[in-house]
Structures are given as C-alpha cells and as structure tokens.
C-alpha cells in the first residue's frame, strides 16, 4: 500500500473586511465540491447562526471555482480548497498574498 498526504488549505479571502463592510454578518463561501456536506450542513450554518447572518455556499471543482474567482465571475468571502494548486491561481490573479495549510489527511491507495 502507498500513502499520500493531501493538504487541506483554508483561505480566508478578506473575511474580516468583507463581513465588516456588510450590514449583517452574511457570509459567502466557495469550496471544493468534496467539502459540500461539511460546509453546507455543519460549518456554514453554525457560523451564520452564531453571527446572526445568512450562509451561502457554492461548491464545485476547486480549480474551476478558483478560475471563476480570479476572473471575477463569482465572489466569495472565503475560499476552501483541498489542494494548494487553486490557491496559486488566486495568487497569480493578485487576490491573495498567501494561503495557510490548516490540516492534512492520509489517502490510502491499494
């Protein structure tokens, strides 16, 4: 068996500025499609509930979502990617300075 480590990267795209600029604490999160259940059924609603705002999540392939963000076709307060590649797209577009790995997991291939 071989093990691969995937890095989960959480990028907070101006969340403080975005939330302060809005009258309420609504939050728009764009994420890798594999994060859908966690984001839409747990983290997103919990955050919105604590802040008294609304949660709007949109998830698809993280490379595609990063390209849409970079092209200003969609907007988000937060972008969550499972791999670092989509973050480079946002760096190249001048939308972020850096991304911080916050977790990792092992993938088992047999």
Coordinates of C-alpha atoms in Angstrom, one line a residue:
X1 CA 0.0 0.0 0.0
X2 CA 1.1 3.5 -0.7
X3 CA 0.1 6.5 1.4
X4 CA -0.3 10.0 0.1
X5 CA -0.8 13.1 2.1
X6 CA -3.2 15.7 0.9
X7 CA -3.1 19.1 2.4
X8 CA -6.3 20.9 3.3
X9 CA -6.0 24.6 2.8
X10 CA -8.3 27.1 4.1
X11 CA -8.1 30.6 2.6
X12 CA -10.0 33.4 4.3
X13 CA -10.4 35.9 1.5
X14 CA -10.7 39.2 3.3
X15 CA -13.3 37.7 5.6
X16 CA -12.9 40.5 8.2
X17 CA -13.2 43.3 5.7
X18 CA -16.0 41.5 3.8
X19 CA -18.0 41.0 7.0
X20 CA -17.4 44.5 8.3
X21 CA -18.5 46.0 5.0
X22 CA -21.8 44.3 5.1
X23 CA -24.7 45.5 7.3
X24 CA -25.2 41.9 8.6
X25 CA -22.8 39.1 9.1
X26 CA -23.8 37.2 6.0
X27 CA -21.0 35.0 4.6
X28 CA -20.4 33.6 1.1
X29 CA -18.2 30.5 1.0
X30 CA -16.8 28.9 -2.2
X31 CA -15.3 25.5 -1.6
X32 CA -14.0 22.3 -3.2
X33 CA -17.0 20.1 -4.0
X34 CA -15.8 17.4 -1.7
X35 CA -16.3 19.8 1.2
X36 CA -20.0 20.2 0.4
X37 CA -21.5 18.2 3.2
X38 CA -19.2 19.7 5.9
X39 CA -19.7 23.2 4.7
X40 CA -23.4 23.2 3.9
X41 CA -24.6 21.0 6.8
X42 CA -22.2 21.9 9.6
X43 CA -19.7 24.7 9.4
X44 CA -21.5 27.2 7.3
X45 CA -24.9 27.1 9.1
X46 CA -23.1 27.0 12.5
X47 CA -21.1 30.1 11.7
X48 CA -24.0 32.0 10.3
X49 CA -26.2 31.1 13.3
X50 CA -23.6 32.4 15.7
X51 CA -23.2 35.6 13.8
X52 CA -26.9 36.1 13.2
X53 CA -26.5 36.2 9.4
X54 CA -27.0 34.0 6.4
X55 CA -24.7 31.4 4.9
X56 CA -24.4 31.0 1.2
X57 CA -22.2 28.1 0.0
X58 CA -21.2 27.2 -3.6
X59 CA -19.1 24.1 -4.2
X60 CA -17.7 22.6 -7.4
X61 CA -14.2 21.6 -8.5
X62 CA -11.8 23.8 -6.7
X63 CA -9.7 24.6 -9.9
X64 CA -12.9 25.8 -11.7
X65 CA -14.0 27.8 -8.7
X66 CA -10.6 29.4 -8.4
X67 CA -10.7 30.4 -12.0
X68 CA -14.2 31.9 -11.6
X69 CA -13.0 33.9 -8.6
X70 CA -9.9 35.0 -10.4
X71 CA -12.0 36.1 -13.4
X72 CA -14.4 37.9 -11.1
X73 CA -17.3 35.8 -12.4
X74 CA -18.2 35.0 -8.8
X75 CA -17.3 36.5 -5.4
X76 CA -16.7 34.9 -2.0
X77 CA -15.7 35.9 1.5
X78 CA -14.0 32.6 2.0
X79 CA -12.5 30.0 -0.4
X80 CA -11.7 26.5 0.8
X81 CA -9.5 24.2 -1.3
X82 CA -8.2 20.7 -0.6
X83 CA -5.0 21.2 -2.5
X84 CA -2.7 24.2 -3.0
X85 CA -3.0 24.4 -6.8
X86 CA -6.2 26.5 -6.9
X87 CA -4.6 28.9 -4.4
X88 CA -1.8 29.6 -6.9
X89 CA -4.5 30.7 -9.4
X90 CA -5.7 33.3 -6.8
X91 CA -2.1 34.4 -6.1
X92 CA -1.5 34.9 -9.8
X93 CA -4.7 37.0 -10.1
X94 CA -3.5 39.2 -7.2
X95 CA -6.4 38.2 -5.0
X96 CA -4.3 36.7 -2.2
X97 CA -0.8 37.0 -0.7
X98 CA -0.6 33.6 0.8
X99 CA -2.6 30.5 1.9
X100 CA -2.2 28.7 5.1
X101 CA -2.4 24.9 5.4
X102 CA -4.7 24.1 8.3
X103 CA -4.9 20.3 8.2
X104 CA -3.8 17.2 6.4
X105 CA -5.2 13.7 5.9
X106 CA -3.9 10.5 4.6
X107 CA -5.2 8.8 1.4
X108 CA -4.8 5.1 1.1
X109 CA -4.4 3.5 -2.3
X110 CA -4.5 -0.3 -2.6

